[in-house]
GROMACS .gro file of C-alpha atoms in nm:
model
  231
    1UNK     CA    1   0.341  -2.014  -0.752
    2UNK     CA    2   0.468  -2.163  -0.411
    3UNK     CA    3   0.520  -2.497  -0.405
    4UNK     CA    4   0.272  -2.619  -0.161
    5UNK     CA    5  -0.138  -2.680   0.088
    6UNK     CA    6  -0.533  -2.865   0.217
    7UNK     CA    7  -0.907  -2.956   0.225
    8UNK     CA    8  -0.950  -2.870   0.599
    9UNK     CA    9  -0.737  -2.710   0.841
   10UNK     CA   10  -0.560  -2.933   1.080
   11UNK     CA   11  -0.540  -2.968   1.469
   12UNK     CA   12  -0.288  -2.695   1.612
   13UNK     CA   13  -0.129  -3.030   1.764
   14UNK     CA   14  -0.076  -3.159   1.406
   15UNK     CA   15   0.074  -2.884   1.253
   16UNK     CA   16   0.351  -2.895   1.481
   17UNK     CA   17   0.379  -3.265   1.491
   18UNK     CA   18   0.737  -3.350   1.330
   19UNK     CA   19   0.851  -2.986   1.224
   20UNK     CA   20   1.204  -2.975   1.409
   21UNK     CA   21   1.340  -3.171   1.071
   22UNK     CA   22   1.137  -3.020   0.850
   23UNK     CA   23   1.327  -2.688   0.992
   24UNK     CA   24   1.646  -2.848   0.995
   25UNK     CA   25   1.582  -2.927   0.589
   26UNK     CA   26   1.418  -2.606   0.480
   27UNK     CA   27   1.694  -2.408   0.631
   28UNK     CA   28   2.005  -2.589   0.504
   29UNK     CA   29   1.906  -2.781   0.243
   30UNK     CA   30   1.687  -2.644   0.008
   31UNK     CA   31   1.771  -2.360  -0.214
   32UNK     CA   32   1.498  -2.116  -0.235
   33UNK     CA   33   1.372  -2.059  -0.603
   34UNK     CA   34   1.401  -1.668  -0.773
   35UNK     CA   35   1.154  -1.468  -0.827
   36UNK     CA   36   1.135  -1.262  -1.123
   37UNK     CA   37   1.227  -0.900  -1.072
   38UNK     CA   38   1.032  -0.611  -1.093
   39UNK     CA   39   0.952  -0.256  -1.183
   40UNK     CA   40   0.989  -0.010  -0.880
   41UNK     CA   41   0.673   0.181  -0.961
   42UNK     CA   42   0.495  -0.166  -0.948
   43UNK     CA   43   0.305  -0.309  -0.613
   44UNK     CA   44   0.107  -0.551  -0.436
   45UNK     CA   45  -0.275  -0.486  -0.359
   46UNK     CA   46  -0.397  -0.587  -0.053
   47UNK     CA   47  -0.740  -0.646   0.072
   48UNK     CA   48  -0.792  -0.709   0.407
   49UNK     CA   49  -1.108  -0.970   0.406
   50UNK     CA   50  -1.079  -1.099   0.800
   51UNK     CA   51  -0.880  -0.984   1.073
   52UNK     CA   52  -0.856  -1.136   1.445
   53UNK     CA   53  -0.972  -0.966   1.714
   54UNK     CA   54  -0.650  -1.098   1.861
   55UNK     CA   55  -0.352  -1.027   1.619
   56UNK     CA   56  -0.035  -1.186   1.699
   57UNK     CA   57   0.253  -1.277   1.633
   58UNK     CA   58   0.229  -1.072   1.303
   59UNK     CA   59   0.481  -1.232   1.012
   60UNK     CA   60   0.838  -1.091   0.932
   61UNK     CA   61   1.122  -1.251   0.695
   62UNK     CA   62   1.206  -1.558   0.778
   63UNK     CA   63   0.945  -1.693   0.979
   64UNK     CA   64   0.766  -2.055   0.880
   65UNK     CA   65   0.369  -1.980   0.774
   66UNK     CA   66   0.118  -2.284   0.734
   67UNK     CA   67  -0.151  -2.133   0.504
   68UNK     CA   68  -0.388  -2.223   0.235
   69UNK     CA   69  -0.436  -1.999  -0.062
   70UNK     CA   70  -0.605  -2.021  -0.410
   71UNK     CA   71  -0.490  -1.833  -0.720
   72UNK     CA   72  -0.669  -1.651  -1.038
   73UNK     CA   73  -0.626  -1.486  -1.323
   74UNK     CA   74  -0.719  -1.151  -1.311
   75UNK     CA   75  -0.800  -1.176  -1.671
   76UNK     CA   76  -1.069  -1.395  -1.632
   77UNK     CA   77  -1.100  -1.524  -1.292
   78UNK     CA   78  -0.998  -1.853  -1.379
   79UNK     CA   79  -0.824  -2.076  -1.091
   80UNK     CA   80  -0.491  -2.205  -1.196
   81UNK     CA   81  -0.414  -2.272  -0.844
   82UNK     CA   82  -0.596  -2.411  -0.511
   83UNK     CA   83  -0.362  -2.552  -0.238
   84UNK     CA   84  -0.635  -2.775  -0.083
   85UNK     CA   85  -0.616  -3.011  -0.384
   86UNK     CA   86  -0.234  -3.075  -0.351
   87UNK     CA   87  -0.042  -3.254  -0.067
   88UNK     CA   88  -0.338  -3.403   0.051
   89UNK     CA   89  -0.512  -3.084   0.073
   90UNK     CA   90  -0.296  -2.983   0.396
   91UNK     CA   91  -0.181  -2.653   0.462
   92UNK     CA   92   0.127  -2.528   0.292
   93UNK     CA   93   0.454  -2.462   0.528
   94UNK     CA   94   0.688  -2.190   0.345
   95UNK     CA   95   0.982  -1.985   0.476
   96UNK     CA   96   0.838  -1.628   0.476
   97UNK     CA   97   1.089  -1.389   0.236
   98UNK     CA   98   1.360  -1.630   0.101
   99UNK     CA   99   1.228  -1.687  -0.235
  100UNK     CA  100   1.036  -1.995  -0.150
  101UNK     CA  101   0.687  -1.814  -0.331
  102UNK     CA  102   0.673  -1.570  -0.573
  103UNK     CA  103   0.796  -1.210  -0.512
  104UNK     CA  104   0.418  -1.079  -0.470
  105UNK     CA  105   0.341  -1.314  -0.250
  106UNK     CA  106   0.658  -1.336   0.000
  107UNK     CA  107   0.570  -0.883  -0.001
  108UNK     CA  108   0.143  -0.990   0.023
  109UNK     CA  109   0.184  -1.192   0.330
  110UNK     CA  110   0.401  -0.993   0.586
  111UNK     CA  111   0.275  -0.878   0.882
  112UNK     CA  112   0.006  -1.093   0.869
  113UNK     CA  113  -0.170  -1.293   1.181
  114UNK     CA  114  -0.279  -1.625   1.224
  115UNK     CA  115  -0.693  -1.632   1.162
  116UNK     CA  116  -0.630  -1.339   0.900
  117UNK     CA  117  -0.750  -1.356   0.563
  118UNK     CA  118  -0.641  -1.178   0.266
  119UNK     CA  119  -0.704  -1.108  -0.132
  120UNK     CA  120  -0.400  -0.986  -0.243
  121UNK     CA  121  -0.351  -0.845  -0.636
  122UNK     CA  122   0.022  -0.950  -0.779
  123UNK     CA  123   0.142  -0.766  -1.094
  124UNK     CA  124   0.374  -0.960  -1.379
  125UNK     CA  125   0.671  -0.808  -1.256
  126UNK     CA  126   0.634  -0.965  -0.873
  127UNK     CA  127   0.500  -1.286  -1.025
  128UNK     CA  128   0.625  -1.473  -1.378
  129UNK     CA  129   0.678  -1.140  -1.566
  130UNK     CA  130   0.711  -1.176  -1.904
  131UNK     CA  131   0.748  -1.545  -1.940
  132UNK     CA  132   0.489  -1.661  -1.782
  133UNK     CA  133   0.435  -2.031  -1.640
  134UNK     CA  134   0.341  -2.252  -1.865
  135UNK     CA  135   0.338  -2.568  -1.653
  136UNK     CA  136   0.107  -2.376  -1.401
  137UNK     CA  137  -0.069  -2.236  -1.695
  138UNK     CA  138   0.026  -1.894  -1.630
  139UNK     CA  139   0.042  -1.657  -1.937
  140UNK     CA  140   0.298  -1.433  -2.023
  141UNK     CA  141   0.250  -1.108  -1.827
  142UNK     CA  142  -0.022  -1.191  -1.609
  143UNK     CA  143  -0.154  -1.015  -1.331
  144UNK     CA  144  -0.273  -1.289  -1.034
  145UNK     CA  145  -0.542  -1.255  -0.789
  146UNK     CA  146  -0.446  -1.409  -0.467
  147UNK     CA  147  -0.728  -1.556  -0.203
  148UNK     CA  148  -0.508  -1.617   0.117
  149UNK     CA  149  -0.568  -1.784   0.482
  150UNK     CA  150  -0.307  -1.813   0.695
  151UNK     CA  151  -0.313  -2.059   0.992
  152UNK     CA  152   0.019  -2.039   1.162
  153UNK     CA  153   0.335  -1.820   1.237
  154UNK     CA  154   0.650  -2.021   1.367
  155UNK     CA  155   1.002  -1.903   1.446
  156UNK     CA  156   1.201  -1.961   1.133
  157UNK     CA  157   1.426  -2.276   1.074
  158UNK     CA  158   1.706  -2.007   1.088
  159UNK     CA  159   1.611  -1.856   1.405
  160UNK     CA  160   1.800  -1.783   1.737
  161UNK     CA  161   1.620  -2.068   1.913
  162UNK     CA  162   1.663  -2.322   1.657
  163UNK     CA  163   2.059  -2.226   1.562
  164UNK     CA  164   2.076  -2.266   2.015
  165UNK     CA  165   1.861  -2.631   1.977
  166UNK     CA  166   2.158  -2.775   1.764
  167UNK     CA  167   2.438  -2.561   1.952
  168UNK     CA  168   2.518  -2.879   2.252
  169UNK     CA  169   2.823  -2.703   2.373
  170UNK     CA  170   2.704  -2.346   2.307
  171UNK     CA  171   3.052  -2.199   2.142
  172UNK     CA  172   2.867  -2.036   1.839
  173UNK     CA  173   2.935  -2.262   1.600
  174UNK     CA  174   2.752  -2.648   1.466
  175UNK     CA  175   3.019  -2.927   1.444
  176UNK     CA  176   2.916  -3.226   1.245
  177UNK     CA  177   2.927  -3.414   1.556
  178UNK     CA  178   2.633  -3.156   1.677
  179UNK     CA  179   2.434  -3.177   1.337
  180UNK     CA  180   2.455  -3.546   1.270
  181UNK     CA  181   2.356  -3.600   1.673
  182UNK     CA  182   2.061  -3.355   1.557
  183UNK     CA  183   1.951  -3.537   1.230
  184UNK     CA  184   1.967  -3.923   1.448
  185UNK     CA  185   1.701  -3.716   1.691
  186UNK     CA  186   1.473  -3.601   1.450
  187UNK     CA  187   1.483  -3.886   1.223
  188UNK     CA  188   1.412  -4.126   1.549
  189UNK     CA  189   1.107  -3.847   1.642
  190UNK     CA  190   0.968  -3.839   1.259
  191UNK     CA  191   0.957  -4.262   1.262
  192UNK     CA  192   0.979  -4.262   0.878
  193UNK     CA  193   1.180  -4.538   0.741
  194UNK     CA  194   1.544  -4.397   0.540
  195UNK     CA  195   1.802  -4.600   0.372
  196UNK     CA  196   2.091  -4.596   0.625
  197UNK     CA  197   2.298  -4.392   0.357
  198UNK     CA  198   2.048  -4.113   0.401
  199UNK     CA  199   2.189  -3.984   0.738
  200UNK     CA  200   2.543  -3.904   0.583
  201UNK     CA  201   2.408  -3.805   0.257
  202UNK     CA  202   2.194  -3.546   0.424
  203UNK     CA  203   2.492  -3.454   0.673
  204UNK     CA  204   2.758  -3.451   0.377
  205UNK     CA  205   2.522  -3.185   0.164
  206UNK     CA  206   2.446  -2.938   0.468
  207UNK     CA  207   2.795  -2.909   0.536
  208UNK     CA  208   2.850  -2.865   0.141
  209UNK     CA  209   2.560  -2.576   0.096
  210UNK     CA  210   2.683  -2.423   0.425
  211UNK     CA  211   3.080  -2.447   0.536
  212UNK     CA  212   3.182  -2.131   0.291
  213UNK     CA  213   3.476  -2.192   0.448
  214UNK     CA  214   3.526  -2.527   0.476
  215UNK     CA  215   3.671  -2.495   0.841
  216UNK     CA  216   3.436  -2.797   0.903
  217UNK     CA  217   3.157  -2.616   1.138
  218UNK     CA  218   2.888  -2.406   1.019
  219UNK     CA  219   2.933  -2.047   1.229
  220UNK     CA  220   2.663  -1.841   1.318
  221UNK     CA  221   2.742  -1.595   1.049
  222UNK     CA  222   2.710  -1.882   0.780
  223UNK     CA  223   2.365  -2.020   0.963
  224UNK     CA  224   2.226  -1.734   0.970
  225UNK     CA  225   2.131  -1.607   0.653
  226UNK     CA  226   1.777  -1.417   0.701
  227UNK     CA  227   1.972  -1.179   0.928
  228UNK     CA  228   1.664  -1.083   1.160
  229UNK     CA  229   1.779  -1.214   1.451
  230UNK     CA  230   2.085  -1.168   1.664
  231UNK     CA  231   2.316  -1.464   1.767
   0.00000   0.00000   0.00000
C-alpha cells in the first residue's frame, strides 16, 4: 500500500508549512516503488461517496495529494491498513502516478478534488497480484477495498513552477551552484538540525539519480520526468 497519513486533518496553513524540500526530495531523490502489472480486461471500481459543491483543481499525474485513506479486504472486510494511525496520524503526501502507491490506487485517485471522498475497489492485478504482501498482511491475490479522503492538490515537485523556483539565471538548465543554493534555503526554512555532511551528500546523489549525462547540470528534459507540463 502507499507508504504514508492522520487522526485529524490539519490547518490548510500546516500542510503547506515546509513542503518546498519535501518537493525538492520527492522529485529527485526518491525512486518511486513498482507496482505489479496487470490484466487489460481488469479495472478499478469507483464509488463516488462525497463530492464538493466546488470541485477544483481536479488531480492529474504528477501532482502532490495530502489524503487519508483506510484499506480492507474485500474478503472479509478486515482493515489491514488505516493512515491515521501512522506518522502521527497526519495526512499522507504522495506524488500522484509515479509509482509511489499501488497501481489501483495511483488510476482510483485521478481527477479527484479536494473535500471529495471515495470507495474505490482494486483487483490483484493493480495491487500485490499474486504474491501478495505479507508484511502488510495482504494475501496472495487479493482484491482491496479502498475508503479514500483527499485534502489537498499541489503542483508536483516536478512542475513548471518548481523546475523555474531553482532556475536563478533562467537558461533551462539547474547547476549545482543553483541546487546546493536551493537545498541551504530550504534546509535554513525547515530549522531541522543535519550533520553538515548532509548538504553534499544530498547534493552529490541528486546529481547522481539525475545528470544522465553527466554534463554536470540537470536539463529540463532530465527534470522533467512526469512530462505534463511544458518547460
Amino acid at each position: 500500500v502507499a507508504r504514508t497519513v492522520p487522526r485529524r486533518r490539519p490547518p490548510a496553513s500546516d500542510m503547506g508549512r515546509g513542503l518546498g524540500l519535501l518537493l525538492l526530495l520527492l522529485a529527485l531523490l526518491a525512486a518511486p516503488a513498482r507496482a505489479e502489472g496487470g490484466s487489460a480486461e481488469e479495472e478499478v471500481e469507483i464509488e463516488v461517496l462525497h463530492l464538493p459543491e466546488a470541485c477544483s483543481p481536479k488531480s492529474k499525474k504528477g501532482d502532490l495529494l495530502n489524503a487519508h485513506y483506510d484499506g480492507f479486504l474485500a474478503s472479509d472486510g478486515s482493515k489491514f491498513y488505516c493512515s491515521r494511525t501512522q506518522n502521527e496520524g497526519h495526512p499522507k503526501w504522495f506524488v500522484l502516478g509515479v509509482g509511489q502507491v499501488i497501481k489501483g490506487l495511483d488510476i482510483a485517485m485521478m481527477n479527484m478534488c479536494p473535500g471529495e471522498k471515495r470507495k474505490v475497489t482494486i483487483p490483484p492485478s493493480l495491487a500485490y497480484g499474486q504474491q501478495g504482501y505479507a508484511q502488510g498482511k495482504i494475501p496472495p491475490n487479493a482484491t482491496l477495498i479502498f475508503e479514500i479522503e483527499l485534502y489537498a492538490v499541489r503542483k508536483g515537485p516536478r512542475s513548471v513552477e518548481a523546475f523555474n523556483q531553482i532556475d536563478k539565471d533562467g537558461d533551462k538548465k539547474l547547476s549545482e551552484l543553483e541546487i546546493s543554493q536551493y537545498l541551504k534555503e530550504e534546509f535554513a526554512r525547515d530549522g531541522k538540525k543535519r550533520h553538515p555532511s548532509a548538504h553534499d551528500e544530498i547534493l552529490a546523489d541528486i546529481f547522481k539519480k539525475n545528470d544522465h549525462d553527466g554534463d554536470g547540470f540537470i536539463s529540463a528534459k532530465e527534470y522533467n520526468v512526469y512530462q505534463h507540463d511544458e518547460l
